[in-house]
Short mmCIF file of C-alpha atoms and ligand atoms in Angstrom, two decimals:
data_model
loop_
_atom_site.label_atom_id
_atom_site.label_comp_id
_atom_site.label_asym_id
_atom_site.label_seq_id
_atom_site.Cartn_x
_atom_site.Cartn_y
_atom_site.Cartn_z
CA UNK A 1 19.13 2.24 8.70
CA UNK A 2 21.53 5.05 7.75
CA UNK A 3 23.65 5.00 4.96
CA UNK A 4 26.03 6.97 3.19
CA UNK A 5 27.05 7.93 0.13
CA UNK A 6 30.16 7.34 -1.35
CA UNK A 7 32.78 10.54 -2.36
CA UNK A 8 32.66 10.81 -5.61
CA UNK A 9 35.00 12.54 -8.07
CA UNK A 10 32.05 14.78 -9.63
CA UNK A 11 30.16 15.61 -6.26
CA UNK A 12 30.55 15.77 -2.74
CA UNK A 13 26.88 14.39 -0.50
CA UNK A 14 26.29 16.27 2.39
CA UNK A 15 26.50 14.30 5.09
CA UNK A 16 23.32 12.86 5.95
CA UNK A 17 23.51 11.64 9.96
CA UNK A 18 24.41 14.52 12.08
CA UNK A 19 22.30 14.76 14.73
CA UNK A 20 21.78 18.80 16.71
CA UNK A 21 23.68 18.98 19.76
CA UNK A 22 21.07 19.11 22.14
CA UNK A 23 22.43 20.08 25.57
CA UNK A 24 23.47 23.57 25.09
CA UNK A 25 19.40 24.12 23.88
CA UNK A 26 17.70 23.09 26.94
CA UNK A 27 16.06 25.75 29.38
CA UNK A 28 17.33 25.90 32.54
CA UNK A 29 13.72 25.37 34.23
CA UNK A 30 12.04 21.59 34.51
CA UNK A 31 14.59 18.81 34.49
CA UNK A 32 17.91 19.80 36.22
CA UNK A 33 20.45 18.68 38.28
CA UNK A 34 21.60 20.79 41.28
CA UNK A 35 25.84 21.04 41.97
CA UNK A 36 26.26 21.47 46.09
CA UNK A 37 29.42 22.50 47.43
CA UNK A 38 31.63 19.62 48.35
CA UNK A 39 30.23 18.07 51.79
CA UNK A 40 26.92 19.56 51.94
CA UNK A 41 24.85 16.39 52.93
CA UNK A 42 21.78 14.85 51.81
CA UNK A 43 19.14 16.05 54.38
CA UNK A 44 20.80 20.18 53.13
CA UNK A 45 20.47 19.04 49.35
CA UNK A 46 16.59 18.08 50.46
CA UNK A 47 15.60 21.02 51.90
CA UNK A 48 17.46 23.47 49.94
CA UNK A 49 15.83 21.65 46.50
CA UNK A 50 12.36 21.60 48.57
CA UNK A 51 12.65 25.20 49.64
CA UNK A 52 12.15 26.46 46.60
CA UNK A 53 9.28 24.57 45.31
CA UNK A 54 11.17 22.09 43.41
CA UNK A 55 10.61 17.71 43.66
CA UNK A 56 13.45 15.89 44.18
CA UNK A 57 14.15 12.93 41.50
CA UNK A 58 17.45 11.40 43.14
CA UNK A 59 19.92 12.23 45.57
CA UNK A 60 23.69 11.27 44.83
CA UNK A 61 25.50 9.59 46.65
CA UNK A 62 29.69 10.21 45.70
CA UNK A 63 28.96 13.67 44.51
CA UNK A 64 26.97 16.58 46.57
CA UNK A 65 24.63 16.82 43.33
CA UNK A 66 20.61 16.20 43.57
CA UNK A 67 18.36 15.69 40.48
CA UNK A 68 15.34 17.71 40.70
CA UNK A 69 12.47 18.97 38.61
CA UNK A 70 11.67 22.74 38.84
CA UNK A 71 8.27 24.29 38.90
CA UNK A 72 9.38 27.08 36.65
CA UNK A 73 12.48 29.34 36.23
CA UNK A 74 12.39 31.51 39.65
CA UNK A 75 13.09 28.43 41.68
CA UNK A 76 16.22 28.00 39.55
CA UNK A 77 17.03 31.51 40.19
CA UNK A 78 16.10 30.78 43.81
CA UNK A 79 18.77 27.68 43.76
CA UNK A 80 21.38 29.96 42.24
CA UNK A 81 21.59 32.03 44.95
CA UNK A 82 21.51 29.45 47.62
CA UNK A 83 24.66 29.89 49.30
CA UNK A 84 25.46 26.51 49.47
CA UNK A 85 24.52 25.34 45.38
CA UNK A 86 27.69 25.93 43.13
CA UNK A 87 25.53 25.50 39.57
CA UNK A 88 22.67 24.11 38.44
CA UNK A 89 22.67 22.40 35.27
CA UNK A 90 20.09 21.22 32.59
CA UNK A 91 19.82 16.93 32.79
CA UNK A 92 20.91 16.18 29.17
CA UNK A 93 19.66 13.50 26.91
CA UNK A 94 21.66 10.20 26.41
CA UNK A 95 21.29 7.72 23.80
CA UNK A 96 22.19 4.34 22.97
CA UNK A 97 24.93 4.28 20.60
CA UNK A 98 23.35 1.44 18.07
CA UNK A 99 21.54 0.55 15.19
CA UNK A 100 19.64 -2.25 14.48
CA UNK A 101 20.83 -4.35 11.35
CA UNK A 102 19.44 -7.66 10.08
CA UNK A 103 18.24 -10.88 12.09
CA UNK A 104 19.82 -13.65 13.45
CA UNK A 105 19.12 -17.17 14.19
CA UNK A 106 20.61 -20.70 13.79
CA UNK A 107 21.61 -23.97 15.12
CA UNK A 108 24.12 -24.78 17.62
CA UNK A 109 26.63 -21.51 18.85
CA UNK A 110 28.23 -18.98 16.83
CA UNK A 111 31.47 -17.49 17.50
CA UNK A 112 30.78 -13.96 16.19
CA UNK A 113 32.86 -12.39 13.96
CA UNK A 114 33.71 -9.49 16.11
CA UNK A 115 34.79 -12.18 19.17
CA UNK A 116 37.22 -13.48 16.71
CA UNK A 117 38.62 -10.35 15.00
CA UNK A 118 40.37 -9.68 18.35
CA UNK A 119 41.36 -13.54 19.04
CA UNK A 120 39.03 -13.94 21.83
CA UNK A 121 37.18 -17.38 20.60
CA UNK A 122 36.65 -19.87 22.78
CA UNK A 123 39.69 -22.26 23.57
CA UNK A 124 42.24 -19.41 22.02
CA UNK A 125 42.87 -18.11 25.73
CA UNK A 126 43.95 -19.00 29.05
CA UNK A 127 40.67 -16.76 30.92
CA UNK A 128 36.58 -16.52 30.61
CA UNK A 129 36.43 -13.78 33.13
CA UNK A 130 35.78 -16.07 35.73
CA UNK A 131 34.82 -14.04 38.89
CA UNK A 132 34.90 -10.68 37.34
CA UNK A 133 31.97 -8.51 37.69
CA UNK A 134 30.93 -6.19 34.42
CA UNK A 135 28.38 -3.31 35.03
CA UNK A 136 26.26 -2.88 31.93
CA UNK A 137 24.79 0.45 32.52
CA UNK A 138 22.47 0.52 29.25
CA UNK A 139 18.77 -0.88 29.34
CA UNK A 140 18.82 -3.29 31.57
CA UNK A 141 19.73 -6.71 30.38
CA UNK A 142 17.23 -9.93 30.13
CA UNK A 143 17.22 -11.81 33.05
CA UNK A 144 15.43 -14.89 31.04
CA UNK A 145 17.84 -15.54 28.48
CA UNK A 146 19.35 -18.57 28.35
CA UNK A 147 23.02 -17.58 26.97
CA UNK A 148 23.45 -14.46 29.89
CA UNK A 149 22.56 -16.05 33.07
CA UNK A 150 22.98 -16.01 35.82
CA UNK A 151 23.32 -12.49 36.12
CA UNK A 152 24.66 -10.57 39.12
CA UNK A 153 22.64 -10.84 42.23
CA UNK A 154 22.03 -6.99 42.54
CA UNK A 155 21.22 -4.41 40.31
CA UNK A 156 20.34 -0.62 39.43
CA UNK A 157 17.12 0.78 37.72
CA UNK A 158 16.28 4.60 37.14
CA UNK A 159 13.20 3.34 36.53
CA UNK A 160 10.73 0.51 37.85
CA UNK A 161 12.75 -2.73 36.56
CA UNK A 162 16.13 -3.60 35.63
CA UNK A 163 14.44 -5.96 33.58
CA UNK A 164 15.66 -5.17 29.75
CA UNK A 165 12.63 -3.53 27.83
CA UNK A 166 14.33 -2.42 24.27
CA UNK A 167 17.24 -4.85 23.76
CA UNK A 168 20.23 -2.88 23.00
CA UNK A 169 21.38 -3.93 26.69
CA UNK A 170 21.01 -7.69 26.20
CA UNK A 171 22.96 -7.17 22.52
CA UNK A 172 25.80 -5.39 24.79
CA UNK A 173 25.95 -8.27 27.64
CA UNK A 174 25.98 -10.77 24.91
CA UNK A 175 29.31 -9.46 23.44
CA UNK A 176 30.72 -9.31 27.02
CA UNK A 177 29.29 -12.19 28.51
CA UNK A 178 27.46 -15.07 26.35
CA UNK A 179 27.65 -18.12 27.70
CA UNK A 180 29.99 -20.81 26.01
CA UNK A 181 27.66 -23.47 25.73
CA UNK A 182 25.54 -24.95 22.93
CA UNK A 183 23.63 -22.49 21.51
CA UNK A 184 23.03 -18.50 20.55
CA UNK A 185 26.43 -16.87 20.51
CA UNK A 186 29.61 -16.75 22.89
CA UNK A 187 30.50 -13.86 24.35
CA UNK A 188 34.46 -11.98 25.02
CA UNK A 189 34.62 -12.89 28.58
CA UNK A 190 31.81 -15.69 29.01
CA UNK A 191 31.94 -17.01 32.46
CA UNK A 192 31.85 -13.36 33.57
CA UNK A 193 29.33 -11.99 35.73
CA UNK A 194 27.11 -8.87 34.01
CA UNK A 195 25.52 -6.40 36.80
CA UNK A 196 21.95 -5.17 35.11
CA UNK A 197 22.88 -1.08 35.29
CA UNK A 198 19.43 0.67 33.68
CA UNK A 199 20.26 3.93 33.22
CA UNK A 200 18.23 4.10 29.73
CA UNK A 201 14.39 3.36 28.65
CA UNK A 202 12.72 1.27 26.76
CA UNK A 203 13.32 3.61 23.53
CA UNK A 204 16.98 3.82 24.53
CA UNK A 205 16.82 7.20 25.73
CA UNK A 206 18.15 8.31 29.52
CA UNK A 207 19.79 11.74 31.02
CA UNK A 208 22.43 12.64 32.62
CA UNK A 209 20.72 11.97 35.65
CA UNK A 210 20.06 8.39 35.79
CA UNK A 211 23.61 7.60 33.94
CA UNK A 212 24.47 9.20 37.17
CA UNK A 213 22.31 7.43 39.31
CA UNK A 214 23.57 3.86 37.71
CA UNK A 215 27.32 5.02 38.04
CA UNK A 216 26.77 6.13 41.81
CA UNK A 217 25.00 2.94 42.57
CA UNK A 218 28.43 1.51 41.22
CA UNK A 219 30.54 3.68 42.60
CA UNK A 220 28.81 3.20 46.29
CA UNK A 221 27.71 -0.67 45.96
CA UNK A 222 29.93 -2.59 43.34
CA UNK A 223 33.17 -3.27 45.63
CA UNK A 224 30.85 -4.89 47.92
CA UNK A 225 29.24 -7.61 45.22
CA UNK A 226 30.13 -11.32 44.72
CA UNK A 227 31.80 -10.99 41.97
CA UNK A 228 32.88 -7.48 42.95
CA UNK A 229 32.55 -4.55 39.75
CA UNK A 230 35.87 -4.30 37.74
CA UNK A 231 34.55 -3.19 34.97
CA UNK A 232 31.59 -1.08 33.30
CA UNK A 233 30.88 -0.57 30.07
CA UNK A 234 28.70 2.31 28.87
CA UNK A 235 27.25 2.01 25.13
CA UNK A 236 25.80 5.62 25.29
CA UNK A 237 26.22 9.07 25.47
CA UNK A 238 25.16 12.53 23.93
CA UNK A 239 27.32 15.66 22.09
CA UNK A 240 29.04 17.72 24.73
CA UNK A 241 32.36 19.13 26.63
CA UNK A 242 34.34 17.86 28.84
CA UNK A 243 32.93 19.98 31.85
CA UNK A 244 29.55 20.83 30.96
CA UNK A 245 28.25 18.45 33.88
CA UNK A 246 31.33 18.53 36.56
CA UNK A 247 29.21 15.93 38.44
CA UNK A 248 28.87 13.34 36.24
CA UNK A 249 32.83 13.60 35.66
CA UNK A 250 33.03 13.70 39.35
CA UNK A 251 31.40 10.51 39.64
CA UNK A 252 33.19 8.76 36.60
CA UNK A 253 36.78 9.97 38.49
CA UNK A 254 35.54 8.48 41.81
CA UNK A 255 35.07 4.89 39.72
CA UNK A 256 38.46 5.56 38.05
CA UNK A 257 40.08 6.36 41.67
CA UNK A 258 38.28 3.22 43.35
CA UNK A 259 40.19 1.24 40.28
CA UNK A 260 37.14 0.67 38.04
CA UNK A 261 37.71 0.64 34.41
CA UNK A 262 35.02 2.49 32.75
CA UNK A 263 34.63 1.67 28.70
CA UNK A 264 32.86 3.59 26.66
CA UNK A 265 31.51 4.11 23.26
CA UNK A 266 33.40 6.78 21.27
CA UNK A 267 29.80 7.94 19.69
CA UNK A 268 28.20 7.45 16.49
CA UNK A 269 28.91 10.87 14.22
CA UNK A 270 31.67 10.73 12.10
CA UNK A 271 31.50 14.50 11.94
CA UNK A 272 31.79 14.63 15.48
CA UNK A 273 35.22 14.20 17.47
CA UNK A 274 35.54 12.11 21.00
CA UNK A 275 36.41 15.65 22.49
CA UNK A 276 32.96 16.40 21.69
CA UNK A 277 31.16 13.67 23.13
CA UNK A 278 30.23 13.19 26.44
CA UNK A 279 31.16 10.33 28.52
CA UNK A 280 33.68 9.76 25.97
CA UNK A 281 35.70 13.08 26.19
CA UNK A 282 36.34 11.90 29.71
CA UNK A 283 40.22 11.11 30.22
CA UNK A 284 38.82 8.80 32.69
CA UNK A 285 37.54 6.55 30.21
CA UNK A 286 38.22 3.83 27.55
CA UNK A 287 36.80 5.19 24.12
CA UNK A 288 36.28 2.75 21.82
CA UNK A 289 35.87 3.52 18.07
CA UNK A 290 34.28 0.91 15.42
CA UNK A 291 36.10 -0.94 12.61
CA UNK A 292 34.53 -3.63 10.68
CA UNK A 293 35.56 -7.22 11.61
CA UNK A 294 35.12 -8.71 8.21
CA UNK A 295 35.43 -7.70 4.54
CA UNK A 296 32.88 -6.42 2.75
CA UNK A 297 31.16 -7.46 -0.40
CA UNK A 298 30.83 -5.17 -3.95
CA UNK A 299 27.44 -4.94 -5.25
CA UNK A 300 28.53 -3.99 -8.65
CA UNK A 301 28.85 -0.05 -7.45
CA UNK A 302 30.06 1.87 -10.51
CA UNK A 303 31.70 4.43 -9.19
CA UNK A 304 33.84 1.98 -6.47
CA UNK A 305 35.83 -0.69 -7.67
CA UNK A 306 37.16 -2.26 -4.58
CA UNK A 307 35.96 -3.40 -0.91
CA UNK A 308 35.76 -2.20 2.28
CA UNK A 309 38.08 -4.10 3.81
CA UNK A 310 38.29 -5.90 7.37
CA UNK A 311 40.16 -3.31 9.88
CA UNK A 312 38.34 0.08 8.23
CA UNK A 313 37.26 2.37 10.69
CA UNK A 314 32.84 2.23 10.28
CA UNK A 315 31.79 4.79 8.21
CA UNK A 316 29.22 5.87 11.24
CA UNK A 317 32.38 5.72 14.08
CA UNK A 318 33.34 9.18 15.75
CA UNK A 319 36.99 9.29 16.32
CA UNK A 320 39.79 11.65 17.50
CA UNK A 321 43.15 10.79 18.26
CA UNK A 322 44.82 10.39 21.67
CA UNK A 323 46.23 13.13 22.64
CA UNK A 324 48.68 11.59 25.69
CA UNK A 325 48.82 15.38 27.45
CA UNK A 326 45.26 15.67 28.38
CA UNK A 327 44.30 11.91 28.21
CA UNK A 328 41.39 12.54 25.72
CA UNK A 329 40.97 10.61 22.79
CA UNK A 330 40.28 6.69 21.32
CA UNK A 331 41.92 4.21 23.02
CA UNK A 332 41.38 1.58 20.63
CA UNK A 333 39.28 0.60 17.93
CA UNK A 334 37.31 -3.02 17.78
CA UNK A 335 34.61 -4.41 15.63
CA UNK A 336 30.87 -2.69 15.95
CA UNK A 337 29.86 -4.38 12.60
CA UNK A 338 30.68 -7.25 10.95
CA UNK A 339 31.19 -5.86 7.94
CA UNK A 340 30.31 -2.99 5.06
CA UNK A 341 29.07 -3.75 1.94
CA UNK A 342 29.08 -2.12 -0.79
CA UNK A 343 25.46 -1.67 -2.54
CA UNK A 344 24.77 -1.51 -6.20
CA UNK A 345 23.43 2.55 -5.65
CA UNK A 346 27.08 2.78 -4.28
CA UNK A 347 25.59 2.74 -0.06
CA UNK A 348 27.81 2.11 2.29
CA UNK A 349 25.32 -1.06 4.02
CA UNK A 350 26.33 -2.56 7.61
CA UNK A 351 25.79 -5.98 8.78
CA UNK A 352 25.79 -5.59 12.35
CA UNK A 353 27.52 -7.85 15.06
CA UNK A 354 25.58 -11.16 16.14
CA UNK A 355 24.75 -10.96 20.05
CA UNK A 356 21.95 -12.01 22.46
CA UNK A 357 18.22 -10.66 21.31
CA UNK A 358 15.61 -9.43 24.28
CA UNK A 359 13.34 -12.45 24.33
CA UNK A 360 15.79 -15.60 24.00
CA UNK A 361 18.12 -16.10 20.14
CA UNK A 362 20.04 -13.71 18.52
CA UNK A 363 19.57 -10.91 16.32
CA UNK A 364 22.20 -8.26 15.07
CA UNK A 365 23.45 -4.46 15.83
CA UNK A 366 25.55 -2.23 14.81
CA UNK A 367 27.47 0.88 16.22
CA UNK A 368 30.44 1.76 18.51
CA UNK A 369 27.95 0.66 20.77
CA UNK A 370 28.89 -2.94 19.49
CA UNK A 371 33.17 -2.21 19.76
CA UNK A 372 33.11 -0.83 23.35
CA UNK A 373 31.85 -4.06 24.68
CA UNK A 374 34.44 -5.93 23.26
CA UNK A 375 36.99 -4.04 24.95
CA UNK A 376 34.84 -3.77 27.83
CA UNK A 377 35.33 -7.96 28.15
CA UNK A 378 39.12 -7.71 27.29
CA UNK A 379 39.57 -5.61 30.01
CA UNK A 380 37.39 -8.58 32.21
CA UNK A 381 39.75 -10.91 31.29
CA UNK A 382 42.68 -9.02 32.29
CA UNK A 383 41.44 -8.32 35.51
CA UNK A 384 41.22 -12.22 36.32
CA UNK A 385 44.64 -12.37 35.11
CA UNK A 386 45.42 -9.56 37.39
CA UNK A 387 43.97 -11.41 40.12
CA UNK A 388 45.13 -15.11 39.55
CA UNK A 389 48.44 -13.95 40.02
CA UNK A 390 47.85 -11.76 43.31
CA UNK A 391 44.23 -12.19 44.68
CA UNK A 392 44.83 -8.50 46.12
CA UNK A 393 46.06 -7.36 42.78
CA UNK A 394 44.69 -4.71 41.29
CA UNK A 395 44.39 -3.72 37.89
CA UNK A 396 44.79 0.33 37.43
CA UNK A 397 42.65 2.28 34.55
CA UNK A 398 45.48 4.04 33.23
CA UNK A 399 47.57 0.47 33.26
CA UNK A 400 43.94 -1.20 31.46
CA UNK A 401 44.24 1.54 28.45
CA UNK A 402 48.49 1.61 28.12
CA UNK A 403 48.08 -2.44 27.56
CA UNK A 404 45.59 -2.12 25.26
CA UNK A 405 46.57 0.23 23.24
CA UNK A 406 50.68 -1.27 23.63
CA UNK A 407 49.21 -4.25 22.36
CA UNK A 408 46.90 -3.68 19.24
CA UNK A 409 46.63 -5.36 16.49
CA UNK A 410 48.26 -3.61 13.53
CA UNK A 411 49.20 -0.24 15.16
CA UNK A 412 49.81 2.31 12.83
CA UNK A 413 48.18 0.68 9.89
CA UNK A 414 44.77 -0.09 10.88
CA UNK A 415 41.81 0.90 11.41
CA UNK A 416 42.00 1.63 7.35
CA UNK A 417 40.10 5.13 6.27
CA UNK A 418 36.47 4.69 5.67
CA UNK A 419 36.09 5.79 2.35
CA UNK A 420 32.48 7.16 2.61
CA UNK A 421 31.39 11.30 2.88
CA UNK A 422 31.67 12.27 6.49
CA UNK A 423 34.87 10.36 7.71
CA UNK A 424 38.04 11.61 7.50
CA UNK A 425 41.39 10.75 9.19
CA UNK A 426 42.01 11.67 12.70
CA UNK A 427 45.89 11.40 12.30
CA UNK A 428 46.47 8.03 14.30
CA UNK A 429 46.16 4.83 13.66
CA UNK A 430 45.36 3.42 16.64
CA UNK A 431 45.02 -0.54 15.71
CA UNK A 432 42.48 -3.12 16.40
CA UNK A 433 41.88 -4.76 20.18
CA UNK A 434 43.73 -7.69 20.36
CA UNK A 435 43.31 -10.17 23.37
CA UNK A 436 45.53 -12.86 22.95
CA UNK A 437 48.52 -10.11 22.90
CA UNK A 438 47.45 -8.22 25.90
CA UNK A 439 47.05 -11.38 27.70
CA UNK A 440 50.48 -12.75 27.03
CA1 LIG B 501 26.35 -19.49 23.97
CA1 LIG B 502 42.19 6.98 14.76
#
């Protein structure tokens, strides 16, 4: 687990979680993906990729792009020149956007603490998400456990199962969609349906390849589900621009065009700024930063007299205020931790948010991995609002993000500065998701 020194008067820590950016230092030889002029079909991508040596991984389907591995760096020169390719591109690395933080386990349900920080406990609101559909494009999720099913009838793997094999996917489903009943946890939106999206391995890791394969899958197959897709939420993503992989955008705009809200996680490096992360940079997404849900506890630090309160921005979050010209920038912030307490040795210590475990129970997590789900399951349960009052209704990204942010909790006062090394104000405060005021 990471942790992080406080500032002190006498010395400032070096900041001890920044990860290398690792996109701009792959070669441009083995795993790539191949940009096609708009229109150039499938068979064309095929040959063109085969002509030069090079195995084809996937073909996509609402972008003329093609994932392919190269035998060594003259086929990519080969590709270059092919009149028809317009770049080809190294396939990035993509990470979960979580920690793990402490177990879980107990009698009866819980209503986490992050569920209730933004008024979405059971009984407190006139919609579940009944009939929604909510792509989790993460891990996979666990199609055993007891508070998630049923799960939606279809589903995506970029590899041989959708079939959860590290967890961090059934964590994410469990703060969407955990089933009010009698046991584990309840989730924001519980009687909605989750669509298993594995676009990450069992270590959490994936490229910008099969995020793309799970968001085309989307993209081609989730209007014609029962539920139908309305929402997905992505709990991932890697350091990088906004146009450093123009088909991975391109796929993200057709979701945003076809009306599906896309949530994201606003990343995990405080030194890092949503313009520099990549799905999150996107103007076509939701970024959601982390605040703690909870106040913290005081371990008898010397050097820090007071708490970090409920409503401070996580001292791991990466923010970066909205900046309405170019759409870039945190939407909102909502809980990824239950709280931060303060250790004796003056650490910053999380106690993650209480969700669904791989296997059956509970255990606990922490990141903006955590928050984006939350507003990933508002967003759910304004979309059945949406459509209880005109089953043709439809509920527009751009109108998703103005409600939410319009209706935060404590706008312009929270999240509160995280007053650990590494975080430092990004000029707005956006305030906390709130769902019984964007469901008035
Ligand atoms: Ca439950
Ligand atoms: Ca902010």
């Amino acid at each position: 687990m990471k942790r992080f020194l406080f500032v002190l008067a006498l010395v400032l820590v070096t900041f001890p979680c920044a990860r290398p950016a690792a996109a701009q230092s792959l070669p441009h030889d083995g795993d790539v993906i191949v940009i096609f002029r708009e229109g150039v079909d499938v068979g064309q991508r095929d040959r063109a990729v085969r002509g030069v040596g090079a195995t084809v991984r996937r073909h996509f389907h609402t972008v003329a792009a093609t994932a392919a591995r190269l035998p060594d760096v003259a086929a990519r020169q080969f590709l270059e020149q092919h009149p028809e390719v317009v770049a080809v591109i190294p396939d990035g690395p993509v990470r979960a956007h979580a920690k793990p933080a402490g177990g879980g386990g107990s009698a009866g349900q819980v209503v986490p603490a992050g569920v209730q920080r933004i008024g979405a406990a059971p009984g407190n609101l006139g919609f579940t998400g009944l009939g929604i559909g909510v792509a989790v494009a993460d891990t996979g999720l666990d199609f055993t456990h007891a508070d998630l099913t049923p799960l939606g009838s279809a589903c995506f793997t970029a590899f041989s199962s959708c079939a959860d094999d590290n967890g961090h996917g059934t964590h994410v489903g469990g703060i969407i969609a955990a089933r009010n009943n009698a046991r584990d946890v309840v989730g924001v939106a519980p009687d909605a349906t989750p669509y298993a999206v594995k676009v990450l391995d069992s270590a959490g890791n994936g490229t910008d390849s099969t995020v793309m394969g799970g968001l085309d899958w989307v993209a081609t197959n989730g209007a014609n589900l029962v539920p139908p897709i309305r929402v997905v939420n992505m709990s991932l993503g890697r350091a990088g621009q906004l146009n450093d992989n123009p088909a991975l955008r391109a796929i993200v705009q057709t979701l945003y065009n076809q009306g599906i809200t896309v949530v994201v996680s606003a990343g995990n490096e405080p030194d890092l700024e949503v313009s520099q992360q990549v799905p999150a940079t996107y103007p076509e997404v939701l970024a959601i930063a982390s605040s703690t849900a909870l106040d913290g506890s005081n371990g008898r630090c010397r050097f820090f007299a007071g708490i970090i309160a409920a409503d401070s921005a996580s001292s791991f979050t990466t923010d970066g205020r909205f900046d309405p010209a170019t759409g870039i920038g945190v939407t909102v912030s909502a809980p990824g931790e239950d709280r931060e307490n303060v250790t004796r040795s003056c650490f910053a210590q999380s106690v993650g948010i209480l969700s669904t475990k791989l296997g059956g129970g509970t255990t606990r997590l922490f990141g903006t991995s955590m928050a984006a789900p939350h507003a990933a399951g508002v967003v759910a349960l304004m979309w059945e609002k949406t459509l209880l009052l005109n089953s043709a209704g439809l509920l527009h990204p751009e109108d998703a993000r103005a409600t939410l942010r319009a209706k935060a909790a404590l706008v312009g006062e929270a999240p509160l500065d995280a007053p650990t090394t590494g975080y430092s104000f990004d000029g707005e405060r956006e305030g906390i998701l709130s769902a019984p005021s964007v469901l008035q």
